[in-house]
Coordinates of C-alpha atoms in Angstrom, one line a residue:
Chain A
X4 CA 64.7 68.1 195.4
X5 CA 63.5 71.1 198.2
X6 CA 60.9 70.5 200.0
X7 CA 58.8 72.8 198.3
X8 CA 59.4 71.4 195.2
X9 CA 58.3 67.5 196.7
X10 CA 55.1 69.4 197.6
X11 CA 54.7 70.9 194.9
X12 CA 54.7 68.0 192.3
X13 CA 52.8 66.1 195.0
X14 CA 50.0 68.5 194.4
X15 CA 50.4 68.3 191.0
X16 CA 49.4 64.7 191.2
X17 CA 46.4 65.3 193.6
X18 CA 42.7 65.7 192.7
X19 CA 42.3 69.5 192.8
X20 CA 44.7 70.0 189.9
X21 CA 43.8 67.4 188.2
X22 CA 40.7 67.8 187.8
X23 CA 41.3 71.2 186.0
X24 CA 43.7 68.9 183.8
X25 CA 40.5 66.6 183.1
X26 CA 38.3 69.4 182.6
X27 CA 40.5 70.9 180.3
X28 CA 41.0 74.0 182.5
X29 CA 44.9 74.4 182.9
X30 CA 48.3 71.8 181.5
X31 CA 51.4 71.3 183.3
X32 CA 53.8 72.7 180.9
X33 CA 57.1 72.9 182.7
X34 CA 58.8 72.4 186.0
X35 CA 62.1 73.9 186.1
X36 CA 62.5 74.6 190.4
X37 CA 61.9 77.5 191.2
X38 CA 59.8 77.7 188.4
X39 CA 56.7 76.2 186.9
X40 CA 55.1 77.3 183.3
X41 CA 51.6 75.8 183.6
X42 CA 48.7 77.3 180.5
X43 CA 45.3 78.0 181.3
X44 CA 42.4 77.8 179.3
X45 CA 40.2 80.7 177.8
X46 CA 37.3 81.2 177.2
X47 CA 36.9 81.4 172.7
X48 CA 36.6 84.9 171.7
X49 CA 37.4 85.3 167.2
X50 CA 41.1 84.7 166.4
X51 CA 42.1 85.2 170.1
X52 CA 44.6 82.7 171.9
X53 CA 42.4 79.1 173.4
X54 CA 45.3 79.8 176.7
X55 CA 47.8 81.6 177.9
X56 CA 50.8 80.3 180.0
X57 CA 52.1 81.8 183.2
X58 CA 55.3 81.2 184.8
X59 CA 54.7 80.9 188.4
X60 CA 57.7 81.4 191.1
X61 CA 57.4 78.6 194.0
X62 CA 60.1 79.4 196.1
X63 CA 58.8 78.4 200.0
X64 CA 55.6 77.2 198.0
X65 CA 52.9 76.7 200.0
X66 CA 54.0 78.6 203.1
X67 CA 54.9 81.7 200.5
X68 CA 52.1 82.6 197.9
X69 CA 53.2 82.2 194.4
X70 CA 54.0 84.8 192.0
X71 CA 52.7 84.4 188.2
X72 CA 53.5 86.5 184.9
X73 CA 52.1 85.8 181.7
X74 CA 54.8 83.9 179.6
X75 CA 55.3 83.2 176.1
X76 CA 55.6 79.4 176.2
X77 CA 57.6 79.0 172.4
X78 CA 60.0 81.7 173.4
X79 CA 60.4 81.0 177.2
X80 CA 60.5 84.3 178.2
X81 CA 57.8 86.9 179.1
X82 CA 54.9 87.4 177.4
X83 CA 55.0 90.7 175.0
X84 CA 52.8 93.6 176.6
X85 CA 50.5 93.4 173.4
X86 CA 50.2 89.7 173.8
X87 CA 48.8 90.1 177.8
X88 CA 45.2 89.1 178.3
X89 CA 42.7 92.2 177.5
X90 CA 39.0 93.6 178.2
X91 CA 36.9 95.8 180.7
X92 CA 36.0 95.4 184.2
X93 CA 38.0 93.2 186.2
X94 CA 40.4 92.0 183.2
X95 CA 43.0 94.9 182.9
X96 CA 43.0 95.6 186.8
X97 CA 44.9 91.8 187.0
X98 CA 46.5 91.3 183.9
X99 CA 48.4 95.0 183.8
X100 CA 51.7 95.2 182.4
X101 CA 52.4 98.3 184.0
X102 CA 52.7 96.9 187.4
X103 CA 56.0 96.3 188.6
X104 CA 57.0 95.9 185.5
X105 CA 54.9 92.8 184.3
X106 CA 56.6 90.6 186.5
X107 CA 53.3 89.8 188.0
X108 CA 49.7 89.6 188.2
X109 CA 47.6 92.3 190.3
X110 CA 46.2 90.1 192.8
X111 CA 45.5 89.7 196.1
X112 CA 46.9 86.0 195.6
X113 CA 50.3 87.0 194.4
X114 CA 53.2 87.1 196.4
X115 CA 54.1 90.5 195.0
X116 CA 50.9 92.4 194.5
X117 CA 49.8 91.1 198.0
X118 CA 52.7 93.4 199.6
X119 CA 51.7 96.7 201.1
X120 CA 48.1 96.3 200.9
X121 CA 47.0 94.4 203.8
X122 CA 43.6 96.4 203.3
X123 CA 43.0 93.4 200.4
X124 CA 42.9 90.8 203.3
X125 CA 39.7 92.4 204.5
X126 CA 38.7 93.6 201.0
X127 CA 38.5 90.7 198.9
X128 CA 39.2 87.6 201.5
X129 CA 37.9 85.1 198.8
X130 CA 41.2 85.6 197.1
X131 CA 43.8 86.1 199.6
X132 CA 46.1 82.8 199.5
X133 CA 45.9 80.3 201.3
X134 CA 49.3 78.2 203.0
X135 CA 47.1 74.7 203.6
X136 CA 45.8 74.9 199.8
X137 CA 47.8 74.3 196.6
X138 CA 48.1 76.2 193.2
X139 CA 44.8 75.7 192.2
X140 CA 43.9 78.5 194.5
X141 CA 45.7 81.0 191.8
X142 CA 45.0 78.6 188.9
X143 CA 40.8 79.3 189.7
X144 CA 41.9 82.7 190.2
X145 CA 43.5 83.0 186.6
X146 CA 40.7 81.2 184.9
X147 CA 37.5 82.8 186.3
X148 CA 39.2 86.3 184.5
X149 CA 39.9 84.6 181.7
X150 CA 36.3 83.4 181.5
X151 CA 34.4 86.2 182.5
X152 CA 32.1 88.2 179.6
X153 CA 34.6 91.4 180.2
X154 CA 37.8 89.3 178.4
X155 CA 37.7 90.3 174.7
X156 CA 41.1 88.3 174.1
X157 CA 44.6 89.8 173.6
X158 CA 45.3 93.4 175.0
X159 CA 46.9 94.6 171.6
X160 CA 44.2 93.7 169.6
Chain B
X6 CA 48.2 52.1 188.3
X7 CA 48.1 49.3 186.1
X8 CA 45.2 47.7 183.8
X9 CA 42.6 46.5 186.4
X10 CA 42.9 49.8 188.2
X11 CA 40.7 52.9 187.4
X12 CA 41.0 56.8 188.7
X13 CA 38.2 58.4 189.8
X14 CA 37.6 62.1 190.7
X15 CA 35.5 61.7 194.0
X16 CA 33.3 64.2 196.0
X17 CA 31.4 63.5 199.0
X18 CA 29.8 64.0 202.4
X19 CA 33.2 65.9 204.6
X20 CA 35.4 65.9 201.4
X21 CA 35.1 69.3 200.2
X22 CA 38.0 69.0 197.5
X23 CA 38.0 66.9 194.5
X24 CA 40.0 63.7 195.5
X25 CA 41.6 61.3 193.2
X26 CA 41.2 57.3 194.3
X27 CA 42.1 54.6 192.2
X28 CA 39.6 51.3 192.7
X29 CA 39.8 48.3 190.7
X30 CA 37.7 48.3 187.8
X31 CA 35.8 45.3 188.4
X32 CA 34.4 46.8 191.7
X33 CA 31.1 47.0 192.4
X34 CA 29.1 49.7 193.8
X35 CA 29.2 48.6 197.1
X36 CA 33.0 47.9 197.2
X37 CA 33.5 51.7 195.5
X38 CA 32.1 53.0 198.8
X39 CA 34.3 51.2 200.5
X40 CA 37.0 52.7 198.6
X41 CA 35.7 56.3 199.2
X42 CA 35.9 55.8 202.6
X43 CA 39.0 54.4 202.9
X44 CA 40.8 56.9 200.3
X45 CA 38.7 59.8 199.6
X46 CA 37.7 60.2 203.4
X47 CA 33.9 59.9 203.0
X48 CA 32.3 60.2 206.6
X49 CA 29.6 58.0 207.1
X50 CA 28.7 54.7 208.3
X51 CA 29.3 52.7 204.7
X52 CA 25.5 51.4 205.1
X53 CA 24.4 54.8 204.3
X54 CA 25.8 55.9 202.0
X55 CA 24.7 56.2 198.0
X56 CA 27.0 56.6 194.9
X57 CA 25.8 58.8 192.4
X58 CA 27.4 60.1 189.4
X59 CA 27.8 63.7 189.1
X60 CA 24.9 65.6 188.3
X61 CA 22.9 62.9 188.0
X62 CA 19.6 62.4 190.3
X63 CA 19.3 58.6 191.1
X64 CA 21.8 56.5 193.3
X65 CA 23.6 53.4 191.6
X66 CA 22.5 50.1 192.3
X67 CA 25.1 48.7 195.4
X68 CA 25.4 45.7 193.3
X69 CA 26.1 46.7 189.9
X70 CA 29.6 46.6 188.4
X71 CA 31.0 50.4 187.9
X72 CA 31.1 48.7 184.0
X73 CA 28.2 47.9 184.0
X74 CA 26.8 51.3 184.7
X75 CA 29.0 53.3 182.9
X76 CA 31.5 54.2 185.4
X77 CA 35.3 54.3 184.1
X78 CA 38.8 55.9 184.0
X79 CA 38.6 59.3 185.6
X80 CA 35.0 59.9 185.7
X81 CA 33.1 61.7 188.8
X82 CA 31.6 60.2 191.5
X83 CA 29.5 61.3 194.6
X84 CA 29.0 59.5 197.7
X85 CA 26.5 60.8 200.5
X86 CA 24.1 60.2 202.8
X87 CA 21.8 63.1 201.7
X88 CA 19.2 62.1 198.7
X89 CA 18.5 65.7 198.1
X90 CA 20.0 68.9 199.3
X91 CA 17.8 72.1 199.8
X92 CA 19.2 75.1 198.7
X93 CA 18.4 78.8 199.0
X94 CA 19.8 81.7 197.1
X95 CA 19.7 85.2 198.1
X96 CA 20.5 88.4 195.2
X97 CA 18.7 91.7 195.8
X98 CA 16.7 90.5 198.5
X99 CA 15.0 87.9 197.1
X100 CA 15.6 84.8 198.0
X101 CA 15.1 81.3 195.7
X102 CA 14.6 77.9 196.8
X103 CA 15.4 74.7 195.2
X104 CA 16.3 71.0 195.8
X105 CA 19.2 68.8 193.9
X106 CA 21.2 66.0 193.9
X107 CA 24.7 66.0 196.5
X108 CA 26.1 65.0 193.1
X109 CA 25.2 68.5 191.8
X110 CA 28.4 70.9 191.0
X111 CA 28.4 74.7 191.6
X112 CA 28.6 75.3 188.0
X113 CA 25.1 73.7 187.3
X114 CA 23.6 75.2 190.6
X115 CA 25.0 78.8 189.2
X116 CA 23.3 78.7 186.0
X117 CA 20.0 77.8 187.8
X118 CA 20.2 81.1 189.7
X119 CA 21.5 82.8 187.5
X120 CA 18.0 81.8 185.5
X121 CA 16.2 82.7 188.0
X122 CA 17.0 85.5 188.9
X123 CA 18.1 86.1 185.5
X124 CA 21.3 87.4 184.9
X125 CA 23.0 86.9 181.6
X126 CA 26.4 87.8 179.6
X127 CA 28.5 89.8 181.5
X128 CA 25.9 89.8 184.7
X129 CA 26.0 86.3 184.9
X130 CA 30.2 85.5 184.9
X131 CA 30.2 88.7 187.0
X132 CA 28.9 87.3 190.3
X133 CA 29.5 84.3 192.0
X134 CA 27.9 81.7 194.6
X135 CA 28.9 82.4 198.0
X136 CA 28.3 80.4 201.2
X137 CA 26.0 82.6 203.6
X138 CA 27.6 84.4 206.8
X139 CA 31.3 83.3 205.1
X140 CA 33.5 84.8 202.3
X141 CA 34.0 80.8 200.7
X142 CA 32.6 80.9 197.1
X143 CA 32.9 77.3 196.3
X144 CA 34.9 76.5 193.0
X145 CA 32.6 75.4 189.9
X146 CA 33.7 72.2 190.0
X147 CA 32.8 71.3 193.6
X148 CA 30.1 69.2 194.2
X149 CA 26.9 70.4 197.2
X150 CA 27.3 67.8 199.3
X151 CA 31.0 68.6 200.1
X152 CA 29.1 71.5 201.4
X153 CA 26.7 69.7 203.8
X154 CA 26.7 67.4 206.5
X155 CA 24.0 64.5 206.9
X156 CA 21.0 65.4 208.9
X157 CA 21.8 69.2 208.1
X158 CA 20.9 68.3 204.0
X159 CA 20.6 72.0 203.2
X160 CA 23.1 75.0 202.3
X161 CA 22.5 79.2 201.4
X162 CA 24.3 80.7 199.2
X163 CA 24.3 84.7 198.6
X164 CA 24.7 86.0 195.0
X165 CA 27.2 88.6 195.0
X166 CA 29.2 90.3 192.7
X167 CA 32.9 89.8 191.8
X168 CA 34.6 92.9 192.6
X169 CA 37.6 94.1 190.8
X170 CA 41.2 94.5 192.6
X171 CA 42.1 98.0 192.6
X172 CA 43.5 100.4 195.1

């Protein structure tokens, strides 16, 4: 087991994440290293998904911020572009599967999205990643989108 | 953990982060502060400091048995040396004042102002509680007197709104 990895699944075990677990706010659904599947919880909109999964890459995790994409848990491989997370406001700026190919989220906490706009440290601070935390800094993240008014449910519908 | 041993999610005066102890479940009160100290951090002379449960008002009795007053596995406990924290809220230049329990989350304390000042739907999940003069908006499930610091029993918070990522 890496490093990262030990820390990882030590996190995993600590209060932060589990409390989401309690609250019903996010499940563990797979480690495979460098790789964790974990499903969030979203807010109930008519016929629309209770969660989505994400597939995070941890490589270097916590010194390197994550990367998530949206993941189709039964299948194990990407979420379809129809099946993404949808709405106004806020909701297709993160969950667009037009950037870089929807192999990640648009956010300053990604690992990807973060690159080549170090305006976003100064822009929106509050969401820039954070090496002492754990994944529940992009787990939060995930969740306050997926329970704000502007999420309708999937993209496609 | 094994069968006389119970998890609890704690919160408290210099732990900012939900932390996971694991106290026998006989305890009492008294010994559960013990325990906060010793494993969830909680900085305070152990004489001081109350229990309460969250989101609740009134202190447990040092003596009880966490059985006895409905404390078990992986409920959410508080310990503080603050009775009350006064809060403030500023959003448009108005400014609201109010007083709760340490035990109180963010996510009750946000639907209060968002009351008062009256945002609803999409006004309401589109702004969030931040800590005045800093850019920490405190998760919903953190409890206010993580936030404070005993004699200082009092916190602002700006209103603001959650901007979208673009550019």
């Amino acid at each position: 087991m890496t490093p990262a990895e030990k820390v990882f699944r030590d996190h995993l075990e600590r209060g932060p994440f589990q409390s989401g677990v309690d609250r019903g706010r996010w499940r563990l659904v797979s480690i495979t290293w460098h790789y964790s599947v974990i499903a969030i919880d979203a807010a109930q909109r008519p016929n629309m998904p209770l969660e989505y999964a994400f597939r995070f890459e941890l490589g270097n995790y916590p010194i390197t911020a994550p990367t998530a994409q949206p993941w189709d848990e039964s299948a194990n491989a990407p979420l379809r572009r129809a099946s993404w997370p949808g709405g106004t406001g806020r909701i297709p700026y993160a969950f667009n599967p037009d950037w870089k190919g929807g192999s990640c989220l648009y956010l300053p906490c990604d690992r990807y999205s973060i690159e080549g706009h170090d305006p976003w440290r100064t822009q929106y601070p509050e969401m820039i990643w954070d090496p002492k935390g754990d994944i529940t800094q992009y787990l939060r993240i995930i969740h306050d989108l997926l329970h704000s008014e502007n999420y309708t449910g999937l993209r496609g519908a | 953990m094994n069968d006389q041993t119970i998890e609890l999610f704690l919160q408290g005066e210099g732990v900012r982060e939900v932390t996971l102890i694991r106290v026998p479940q006989n305890a009492t009160v008294q010994e559960l502060i013990v325990n906060a100290k010793q494993q969830g951090g909680v900085e305070a002379p152990a004489e001081e400091l109350v229990i309460l449960v969250e989101d609740q008002d009134e202190p447990l009795p040092l003596e009880a048995k966490l059985k006895d007053v409905g404390i078990s596995h992986r409920h959410r406990i508080h310990s503080h040396r603050c009775r009350r924290v006064k809060i403030s809220v500023n959003f448009n230049q108005f400014t609201k004042e109010g007083a709760f329990s340490p035990s109180t989350t963010i996510r009750k304390i946000k639907r209060w102002a968002d009351d008062q000042f009256e945002l609803k739907g999409v006004d309401a999940t589109e702004h969030a509680l931040q800590i005045c003069g800093t850019n920490v908006r405190p998760d919903a499930d953190v409890h206010l007197g993580g936030l404070v610091q005993y004699p200082n029993c009092q916190i602002c918070f700006d209103l603001v709104p959650k901007k979208r990522v673009e550019g």
